[in-house]
Amino acid sequence: MKRFTVLFVLFAGLAFCAGGAMASSDDDVGELKHHVVESYSEIVLASYQDSLQLAVALNDALTAFVNDPSEESLAAAREAWLASNEPYGQTEAYRFYGGPIDDEDGPEGLLNAWPLDEAYIDYVDGDLDAGIINNTEDYPEITKDLLISLNEVGAEENISTGYHAIEFLLWGQDLYEDSAGKRPATDYSTAPNAERRGQYLLIASELLVENLQDMVDQWDHENEDSYFWEMHDGPADVALTNVLTGIGVLAKSELAGERMFTAYDNQDQEDEHSCFSDNTHRDIITNFMGVSNVYRGSYTRIDGTVVEGAGLADLFEAIAPDLNAEMLELLELADQQVNDIFVPFDRAIVNAESRPGVFDAVFTLQDVGDKLVELAASLDLIIDTALPE
């Protein structure tokens, strides 16, 4: 992937003003803005391509498991699910501004909605007949259209599709302090409604692949009708407002607030993001990585190659170097703090010795969101880091 050599030309033409601030021509800044938008779009596409690739691998593992249920094939399917979440977690930075993932027609609710009411899908502790899978009278046949139609019907937690539906179907409820869920492979062989459970799992996986393929198509620059061209050809300030809003809302409100502080405050594992697999610590890390990727203009693909170009950091170094330095310091601190959170997260939020680490990370991520508001203002842009209504 090309690196934008225009940066060297632009920075060569920048001059320092009194007090250390940098000045440049409006044309230079305008050109740099467009390159930031372009590199952002390349990073978005690459991370969705990686997410799609690993979703296909997950589907293959799930198919192998359903066709031959065993503890070994179940373990392989779980590993594939964990792997598939690594790139997808980073794509959460592209939400919250009405882009293709979460506009009125976007598939976000079918991909990664949470929290999930387990009893909406399958049996739970104390109710072995719960869920769509065991309700053969109302749902005699499990189909793709059925699962789509039932998603979030009646309540936001009535989730029937996406990563977390698949997660629950692989791990079951997490009723244990010392491990994730312990769903047995026999749920897909000798247990009641085993065949329906397998059908549900594979349909949910198929939907995951389809919706990620849609995201790849929406950001593909070879598709003349894609969102890529809408962002690329539109005003750079509008695009930058969206980019900054996406990472600002994720850092301050969604990640620090909904995904971390709510669970911290309630001390309830039902409020953590990946509560069945005990993978919430990786959700937090990859979500933060998405924020950092966008700000720095760099994304490391699953094969190790790096997609990089002009990032927000380059733009703000040109127009607001002091603020940019403060932001980079916050990102370094947040990176350290989210990686230091005690694992598993459901223990981190209840253990007295580990709770302060979660709390510190929450506040730093909120500071990241606030600093993004300041940085946006240096461009005469206004962003709102609150979650959309």
CSV table of C-alpha atoms in Angstrom, one decimal:
chain,number,residue,atom,x,y,z
A,1,MET,CA,0.0,0.0,0.0
A,2,LYS,CA,1.4,3.3,-1.0
A,3,ARG,CA,2.7,5.8,1.5
A,4,PHE,CA,1.8,9.4,0.7
A,5,THR,CA,5.0,11.1,-0.1
A,6,VAL,CA,3.2,14.4,-0.4
A,7,LEU,CA,3.8,14.8,3.3
A,8,PHE,CA,7.4,15.5,2.7
A,9,VAL,CA,6.5,18.2,0.2
A,10,LEU,CA,4.0,19.7,2.5
A,11,PHE,CA,6.1,19.7,5.6
A,12,ALA,CA,9.0,21.2,3.6
A,13,GLY,CA,6.8,24.2,2.9
A,14,LEU,CA,5.7,24.7,6.4
A,15,ALA,CA,7.2,27.5,8.4
A,16,PHE,CA,7.4,28.0,12.2
A,17,CYS,CA,5.7,31.0,13.6
A,18,ALA,CA,6.5,32.7,16.9
A,19,GLY,CA,5.7,30.5,19.9
A,20,GLY,CA,6.3,27.3,18.0
A,21,ALA,CA,3.0,27.2,16.1
A,22,MET,CA,3.3,26.1,12.5
A,23,ALA,CA,1.9,28.0,9.6
A,24,SER,CA,1.3,26.8,6.1
A,25,SER,CA,-0.7,27.9,3.1
A,26,ASP,CA,-4.3,27.1,2.9
A,27,ASP,CA,-3.6,25.1,-0.2
A,28,ASP,CA,-1.1,22.9,1.6
A,29,VAL,CA,-3.4,22.2,4.5
A,30,GLY,CA,-6.3,21.6,2.1
A,31,GLU,CA,-4.2,19.0,0.2
A,32,LEU,CA,-3.1,17.3,3.4
A,33,LYS,CA,-6.8,17.1,4.6
A,34,HIS,CA,-7.7,15.2,1.4
A,35,HIS,CA,-4.8,12.8,1.9
A,36,VAL,CA,-5.9,12.1,5.5
A,37,VAL,CA,-9.3,11.3,4.2
A,38,GLU,CA,-7.8,9.1,1.5
A,39,SER,CA,-5.6,7.1,3.9
A,40,TYR,CA,-8.5,6.8,6.3
A,41,SER,CA,-10.6,5.2,3.5
A,42,GLU,CA,-7.7,2.8,2.7
A,43,ILE,CA,-7.4,1.7,6.4
A,44,VAL,CA,-11.2,1.2,6.6
A,45,LEU,CA,-11.2,-1.0,3.5
A,46,ALA,CA,-8.2,-3.1,4.7
A,47,SER,CA,-9.7,-3.7,8.1
A,48,TYR,CA,-13.0,-4.8,6.7
A,49,GLN,CA,-11.3,-7.0,4.2
A,50,ASP,CA,-9.4,-8.7,7.1
A,51,SER,CA,-12.6,-9.0,9.1
A,52,LEU,CA,-14.3,-10.6,6.1
A,53,GLN,CA,-11.4,-13.0,5.5
A,54,LEU,CA,-11.5,-14.2,9.1
A,55,ALA,CA,-15.3,-14.4,9.1
A,56,VAL,CA,-15.0,-16.8,6.2
A,57,ALA,CA,-12.5,-18.8,8.1
A,58,LEU,CA,-14.9,-18.8,11.1
A,59,ASN,CA,-17.7,-20.1,8.9
A,60,ASP,CA,-15.4,-22.9,7.7
A,61,ALA,CA,-14.6,-23.9,11.3
A,62,LEU,CA,-18.3,-23.7,12.3
A,63,THR,CA,-19.3,-25.9,9.4
A,64,ALA,CA,-16.6,-28.5,10.3
A,65,PHE,CA,-17.9,-28.4,13.9
A,66,VAL,CA,-21.6,-28.8,13.1
A,67,ASN,CA,-20.8,-31.6,10.6
A,68,ASP,CA,-18.7,-33.5,13.2
A,69,PRO,CA,-19.3,-32.2,16.7
A,70,SER,CA,-16.5,-32.9,19.1
A,71,GLU,CA,-14.7,-31.1,21.8
A,72,GLU,CA,-11.8,-30.7,19.4
A,73,SER,CA,-13.8,-29.2,16.6
A,74,LEU,CA,-15.6,-27.0,19.1
A,75,ALA,CA,-12.3,-25.7,20.4
A,76,ALA,CA,-11.2,-24.9,16.8
A,77,ALA,CA,-14.4,-23.0,16.2
A,78,ARG,CA,-13.9,-21.0,19.4
A,79,GLU,CA,-10.4,-20.1,18.3
A,80,ALA,CA,-11.7,-19.0,14.9
A,81,TRP,CA,-14.3,-16.8,16.6
A,82,LEU,CA,-11.6,-15.2,18.8
A,83,ALA,CA,-9.4,-14.6,15.8
A,84,SER,CA,-12.2,-13.0,13.8
A,85,ASN,CA,-12.8,-10.4,16.5
A,86,GLU,CA,-9.3,-9.0,16.3
A,87,PRO,CA,-9.7,-7.0,13.1
A,88,TYR,CA,-13.4,-6.4,13.6
A,89,GLY,CA,-12.9,-4.8,17.0
A,90,GLN,CA,-10.8,-2.2,15.3
A,91,THR,CA,-13.5,-1.3,12.8
A,92,GLU,CA,-15.7,0.1,15.7
A,93,ALA,CA,-13.8,3.3,15.1
A,94,TYR,CA,-15.8,3.8,11.8
A,95,ARG,CA,-19.1,4.1,13.5
A,96,PHE,CA,-21.3,6.8,15.0
A,97,TYR,CA,-21.4,9.3,12.1
A,98,GLY,CA,-24.1,7.7,9.9
A,99,GLY,CA,-21.6,5.9,7.6
A,100,PRO,CA,-22.5,2.7,5.8
A,101,ILE,CA,-22.1,0.5,9.0
A,102,ASP,CA,-24.7,2.3,11.0
A,103,ASP,CA,-26.8,4.5,8.7
A,104,GLU,CA,-30.5,3.7,8.6
A,105,ASP,CA,-29.8,0.7,6.3
A,106,GLY,CA,-26.5,-0.3,7.9
A,107,PRO,CA,-26.0,-3.8,9.3
A,108,GLU,CA,-24.3,-2.9,12.6
A,109,GLY,CA,-27.3,-4.2,14.6
A,110,LEU,CA,-27.0,-7.5,12.8
A,111,LEU,CA,-23.2,-7.7,13.3
A,112,ASN,CA,-22.2,-6.6,16.8
A,113,ALA,CA,-25.2,-5.7,18.8
A,114,TRP,CA,-25.1,-6.2,22.6
A,115,PRO,CA,-25.9,-6.8,25.4
A,116,LEU,CA,-27.6,-10.1,24.4
A,117,ASP,CA,-30.4,-11.9,26.3
A,118,GLU,CA,-29.3,-15.5,26.1
A,119,ALA,CA,-32.8,-16.8,26.7
A,120,TYR,CA,-33.9,-15.2,23.5
A,121,ILE,CA,-31.8,-17.6,21.5
A,122,ASP,CA,-31.3,-20.9,23.5
A,123,TYR,CA,-31.7,-22.6,26.8
A,124,VAL,CA,-30.3,-21.0,29.9
A,125,ASP,CA,-29.7,-22.1,33.5
A,126,GLY,CA,-33.1,-22.7,35.0
A,127,ASP,CA,-35.0,-22.8,31.7
A,128,LEU,CA,-34.1,-25.6,29.3
A,129,ASP,CA,-36.9,-24.7,26.9
A,130,ALA,CA,-36.0,-21.1,26.4
A,131,GLY,CA,-35.2,-19.4,23.1
A,132,ILE,CA,-35.8,-19.5,19.4
A,133,ILE,CA,-34.0,-22.8,19.0
A,134,ASN,CA,-36.3,-24.6,21.4
A,135,ASN,CA,-39.5,-23.0,20.3
A,136,THR,CA,-40.4,-25.4,17.5
A,137,GLU,CA,-44.1,-24.4,17.6
A,138,ASP,CA,-43.7,-20.7,16.7
A,139,TYR,CA,-40.5,-21.2,14.7
A,140,PRO,CA,-40.8,-24.6,13.0
A,141,GLU,CA,-38.0,-23.7,10.5
A,142,ILE,CA,-34.9,-21.6,11.3
A,143,THR,CA,-34.1,-19.5,8.3
A,144,LYS,CA,-32.0,-16.4,7.5
A,145,ASP,CA,-35.1,-14.3,7.0
A,146,LEU,CA,-36.4,-15.4,10.4
A,147,LEU,CA,-33.3,-14.5,12.3
A,148,ILE,CA,-33.1,-11.1,10.6
A,149,SER,CA,-36.8,-10.4,11.4
A,150,LEU,CA,-36.4,-11.3,15.1
A,151,ASN,CA,-33.3,-9.2,15.7
A,152,GLU,CA,-34.0,-6.7,18.5
A,153,VAL,CA,-37.7,-7.3,18.3
A,154,GLY,CA,-39.5,-6.4,21.6
A,155,ALA,CA,-36.3,-5.2,23.3
A,156,GLU,CA,-32.8,-4.0,22.4
A,157,GLU,CA,-31.3,-7.0,24.2
A,158,ASN,CA,-33.3,-9.5,22.0
A,159,ILE,CA,-30.3,-10.1,19.7
A,160,SER,CA,-30.6,-13.0,17.3
A,161,THR,CA,-27.6,-12.5,15.0
A,162,GLY,CA,-24.0,-11.3,14.9
A,163,TYR,CA,-20.8,-12.0,16.7
A,164,HIS,CA,-22.3,-12.3,20.1
A,165,ALA,CA,-25.1,-14.6,19.1
A,166,ILE,CA,-22.4,-16.9,17.7
A,167,GLU,CA,-20.3,-16.4,20.8
A,168,PHE,CA,-23.2,-17.6,23.0
A,169,LEU,CA,-23.8,-20.6,20.8
A,170,LEU,CA,-20.2,-21.6,21.1
A,171,TRP,CA,-19.6,-21.0,24.8
A,172,GLY,CA,-23.0,-20.9,26.4
A,173,GLN,CA,-23.6,-18.9,29.6
A,174,ASP,CA,-20.6,-17.9,31.7
A,175,LEU,CA,-21.6,-19.1,35.1
A,176,TYR,CA,-18.1,-19.5,36.4
A,177,GLU,CA,-15.5,-17.3,38.1
A,178,ASP,CA,-12.5,-19.2,36.8
A,179,SER,CA,-13.4,-19.7,33.2
A,180,ALA,CA,-15.5,-18.7,30.3
A,181,GLY,CA,-18.7,-20.6,29.4
A,182,LYS,CA,-18.6,-24.4,29.2
A,183,ARG,CA,-21.2,-25.3,26.5
A,184,PRO,CA,-20.5,-29.0,25.6
A,185,ALA,CA,-20.1,-30.2,22.1
A,186,THR,CA,-23.0,-32.6,22.7
A,187,ASP,CA,-25.3,-29.7,22.4
A,188,TYR,CA,-24.8,-30.2,18.7
A,189,SER,CA,-25.1,-33.9,18.6
A,190,THR,CA,-27.2,-35.7,21.2
A,191,ALA,CA,-28.9,-32.8,23.1
A,192,PRO,CA,-32.5,-31.8,22.4
A,193,ASN,CA,-32.8,-29.7,19.2
A,194,ALA,CA,-29.2,-30.3,18.4
A,195,GLU,CA,-29.8,-30.1,14.6
A,196,ARG,CA,-31.7,-26.8,15.0
A,197,ARG,CA,-28.9,-25.4,17.1
A,198,GLY,CA,-26.4,-26.3,14.3
A,199,GLN,CA,-28.7,-24.7,11.7
A,200,TYR,CA,-29.0,-21.6,13.7
A,201,LEU,CA,-25.2,-21.3,14.2
A,202,LEU,CA,-24.4,-21.7,10.5
A,203,ILE,CA,-27.1,-19.2,9.4
A,204,ALA,CA,-25.8,-16.7,11.9
A,205,SER,CA,-22.3,-17.2,10.5
A,206,GLU,CA,-23.5,-16.9,6.9
A,207,LEU,CA,-25.2,-13.6,7.8
A,208,LEU,CA,-21.9,-12.4,9.3
A,209,VAL,CA,-20.1,-13.0,6.1
A,210,GLU,CA,-22.7,-11.4,4.0
A,211,ASN,CA,-22.8,-8.2,6.1
A,212,LEU,CA,-19.1,-7.9,6.1
A,213,GLN,CA,-18.9,-8.4,2.4
A,214,ASP,CA,-21.4,-5.4,2.2
A,215,MET,CA,-19.0,-3.3,4.2
A,216,VAL,CA,-16.1,-4.2,1.9
A,217,ASP,CA,-18.2,-3.3,-1.1
A,218,GLN,CA,-19.1,0.0,0.5
A,219,TRP,CA,-15.5,1.0,0.9
A,220,ASP,CA,-14.1,-0.4,-2.3
A,221,HIS,CA,-12.7,2.4,-4.5
A,222,GLU,CA,-13.2,0.1,-7.5
A,223,ASN,CA,-17.0,0.3,-6.9
A,224,GLU,CA,-18.1,3.6,-8.3
A,225,ASP,CA,-21.3,3.5,-6.2
A,226,SER,CA,-19.5,2.9,-2.9
A,227,TYR,CA,-19.4,5.2,0.1
A,228,PHE,CA,-15.7,5.5,-0.5
A,229,TRP,CA,-16.4,7.9,-3.4
A,230,GLU,CA,-19.0,9.8,-1.4
A,231,MET,CA,-16.4,10.6,1.2
A,232,HIS,CA,-13.6,11.0,-1.3
A,233,ASP,CA,-15.4,13.4,-3.5
A,234,GLY,CA,-17.2,15.4,-0.8
A,235,PRO,CA,-15.9,18.3,1.2
A,236,ALA,CA,-12.8,17.3,3.2
A,237,ASP,CA,-14.1,19.2,6.3
A,238,VAL,CA,-17.3,17.1,6.3
A,239,ALA,CA,-15.3,13.9,6.0
A,240,LEU,CA,-12.9,15.0,8.8
A,241,THR,CA,-15.8,15.9,11.0
A,242,ASN,CA,-17.2,12.4,10.5
A,243,VAL,CA,-13.8,10.7,11.1
A,244,LEU,CA,-13.2,12.7,14.3
A,245,THR,CA,-16.7,12.1,15.5
A,246,GLY,CA,-16.3,8.3,15.0
A,247,ILE,CA,-13.2,8.0,17.1
A,248,GLY,CA,-14.4,10.6,19.6
A,249,VAL,CA,-17.7,8.9,20.4
A,250,LEU,CA,-16.0,5.5,20.5
A,251,ALA,CA,-13.3,6.6,22.9
A,252,LYS,CA,-15.3,8.7,25.3
A,253,SER,CA,-18.8,7.4,25.3
A,254,GLU,CA,-19.0,3.9,23.8
A,255,LEU,CA,-15.8,2.3,25.0
A,256,ALA,CA,-15.1,4.3,28.2
A,257,GLY,CA,-18.8,4.6,29.1
A,258,GLU,CA,-21.0,1.8,27.8
A,259,ARG,CA,-18.4,-0.9,27.5
A,260,MET,CA,-16.2,-0.2,30.5
A,261,PHE,CA,-17.7,2.1,33.1
A,262,THR,CA,-21.2,0.5,33.1
A,263,ALA,CA,-19.7,-2.9,33.9
A,264,TYR,CA,-17.3,-1.3,36.4
A,265,ASP,CA,-20.1,0.6,38.1
A,266,ASN,CA,-22.5,-2.3,38.2
A,267,GLN,CA,-19.8,-5.0,38.9
A,268,ASP,CA,-21.9,-7.3,36.7
A,269,GLN,CA,-20.4,-9.5,34.0
A,270,GLU,CA,-23.7,-9.3,32.1
A,271,ASP,CA,-22.7,-5.8,31.2
A,272,GLU,CA,-19.4,-6.8,29.7
A,273,HIS,CA,-19.0,-6.9,25.9
A,274,SER,CA,-18.0,-10.5,25.3
A,275,CYS,CA,-19.3,-12.1,28.5
A,276,PHE,CA,-19.6,-15.7,27.3
A,277,SER,CA,-16.0,-16.1,26.0
A,278,ASP,CA,-14.3,-13.9,28.6
A,279,ASN,CA,-12.8,-12.0,25.7
A,280,THR,CA,-13.8,-8.5,26.8
A,281,HIS,CA,-10.2,-7.5,27.5
A,282,ARG,CA,-9.4,-8.0,23.8
A,283,ASP,CA,-12.5,-6.0,22.8
A,284,ILE,CA,-11.3,-3.1,24.8
A,285,ILE,CA,-7.8,-3.3,23.4
A,286,THR,CA,-8.9,-3.7,19.8
A,287,ASN,CA,-11.5,-0.9,20.1
A,288,PHE,CA,-8.7,1.4,21.4
A,289,MET,CA,-6.4,0.2,18.6
A,290,GLY,CA,-9.1,1.4,16.1
A,291,VAL,CA,-9.0,4.9,17.6
A,292,SER,CA,-5.2,5.0,17.5
A,293,ASN,CA,-5.1,3.6,14.0
A,294,VAL,CA,-7.3,6.4,12.7
A,295,TYR,CA,-5.4,9.1,14.5
A,296,ARG,CA,-2.0,7.9,13.4
A,297,GLY,CA,-3.0,6.9,9.9
A,298,SER,CA,-1.7,3.3,10.2
A,299,TYR,CA,-3.3,-0.2,10.3
A,300,THR,CA,-1.4,-3.5,10.6
A,301,ARG,CA,-3.2,-6.2,8.6
A,302,ILE,CA,-3.6,-9.8,9.7
A,303,ASP,CA,-0.7,-10.8,7.4
A,304,GLY,CA,1.6,-8.3,9.0
A,305,THR,CA,1.6,-5.8,6.2
A,306,VAL,CA,1.0,-2.2,7.1
A,307,VAL,CA,-1.5,0.2,5.5
A,308,GLU,CA,-0.4,3.7,6.2
A,309,GLY,CA,-0.5,7.2,5.0
A,310,ALA,CA,-1.3,10.8,6.1
A,311,GLY,CA,-3.0,10.6,9.5
A,312,LEU,CA,-4.8,13.0,11.7
A,313,ALA,CA,-1.6,13.2,13.7
A,314,ASP,CA,0.2,14.6,10.6
A,315,LEU,CA,-2.6,17.1,10.0
A,316,PHE,CA,-2.6,18.4,13.6
A,317,GLU,CA,1.2,18.5,13.7
A,318,ALA,CA,1.0,21.0,10.9
A,319,ILE,CA,-1.7,23.2,12.4
A,320,ALA,CA,-1.7,22.5,16.2
A,321,PRO,CA,1.5,20.8,17.3
A,322,ASP,CA,1.1,21.4,21.0
A,323,LEU,CA,-2.4,19.8,21.0
A,324,ASN,CA,-1.1,17.0,18.8
A,325,ALA,CA,1.7,16.3,21.3
A,326,GLU,CA,-0.8,16.2,24.1
A,327,MET,CA,-3.0,13.8,22.1
A,328,LEU,CA,-0.1,11.4,21.3
A,329,GLU,CA,0.8,11.3,25.0
A,330,LEU,CA,-2.8,10.4,25.9
A,331,LEU,CA,-2.8,7.7,23.3
A,332,GLU,CA,0.4,6.2,24.7
A,333,LEU,CA,-1.0,6.3,28.3
A,334,ALA,CA,-4.3,4.8,27.2
A,335,ASP,CA,-2.5,2.0,25.3
A,336,GLN,CA,-0.6,1.1,28.4
A,337,GLN,CA,-3.7,1.2,30.6
A,338,VAL,CA,-6.0,-0.9,28.5
A,339,ASN,CA,-3.3,-3.5,28.0
A,340,ASP,CA,-2.7,-3.6,31.8
A,341,ILE,CA,-6.4,-4.3,32.7
A,342,PHE,CA,-6.6,-7.6,34.7
A,343,VAL,CA,-7.8,-10.6,32.7
A,344,PRO,CA,-10.6,-11.7,32.7
A,345,PHE,CA,-12.5,-8.4,32.7
A,346,ASP,CA,-15.4,-9.9,34.8
A,347,ARG,CA,-12.9,-10.3,37.6
A,348,ALA,CA,-11.2,-7.0,37.0
A,349,ILE,CA,-14.4,-5.1,37.7
A,350,VAL,CA,-15.0,-6.8,41.1
A,351,ASN,CA,-11.5,-7.4,42.5
A,352,ALA,CA,-10.5,-4.5,44.8
A,353,GLU,CA,-6.9,-4.5,43.6
A,354,SER,CA,-7.8,-4.5,39.9
A,355,ARG,CA,-10.7,-2.0,39.8
A,356,PRO,CA,-8.6,1.1,40.0
A,357,GLY,CA,-6.8,0.1,36.7
A,358,VAL,CA,-10.2,-0.1,34.9
A,359,PHE,CA,-11.2,3.3,36.4
A,360,ASP,CA,-7.9,4.9,35.3
A,361,ALA,CA,-8.3,3.6,31.7
A,362,VAL,CA,-11.9,4.9,31.6
A,363,PHE,CA,-10.8,8.4,32.6
A,364,THR,CA,-7.9,8.5,30.1
A,365,LEU,CA,-10.2,7.4,27.3
A,366,GLN,CA,-12.6,10.1,28.2
A,367,ASP,CA,-9.6,12.6,28.1
A,368,VAL,CA,-8.9,11.2,24.6
A,369,GLY,CA,-12.4,12.1,23.5
A,370,ASP,CA,-12.2,15.6,25.0
A,371,LYS,CA,-8.8,16.2,23.3
A,372,LEU,CA,-10.4,15.3,20.0
A,373,VAL,CA,-13.0,18.0,20.5
A,374,GLU,CA,-10.1,20.5,21.1
A,375,LEU,CA,-8.3,19.3,18.0
A,376,ALA,CA,-11.4,19.5,15.9
A,377,ALA,CA,-11.9,23.1,17.1
A,378,SER,CA,-8.4,23.9,15.8
A,379,LEU,CA,-9.8,23.1,12.3
A,380,ASP,CA,-12.9,25.2,13.1
A,381,LEU,CA,-14.9,21.9,13.2
A,382,ILE,CA,-17.4,20.9,15.9
A,383,ILE,CA,-17.8,17.3,17.0
A,384,ASP,CA,-20.2,15.7,19.5
A,385,THR,CA,-18.7,12.8,21.4
A,386,ALA,CA,-22.0,11.8,23.0
A,387,LEU,CA,-23.6,8.6,21.8
A,388,PRO,CA,-26.2,9.3,19.1
A,389,GLU,CA,-29.8,9.1,20.2
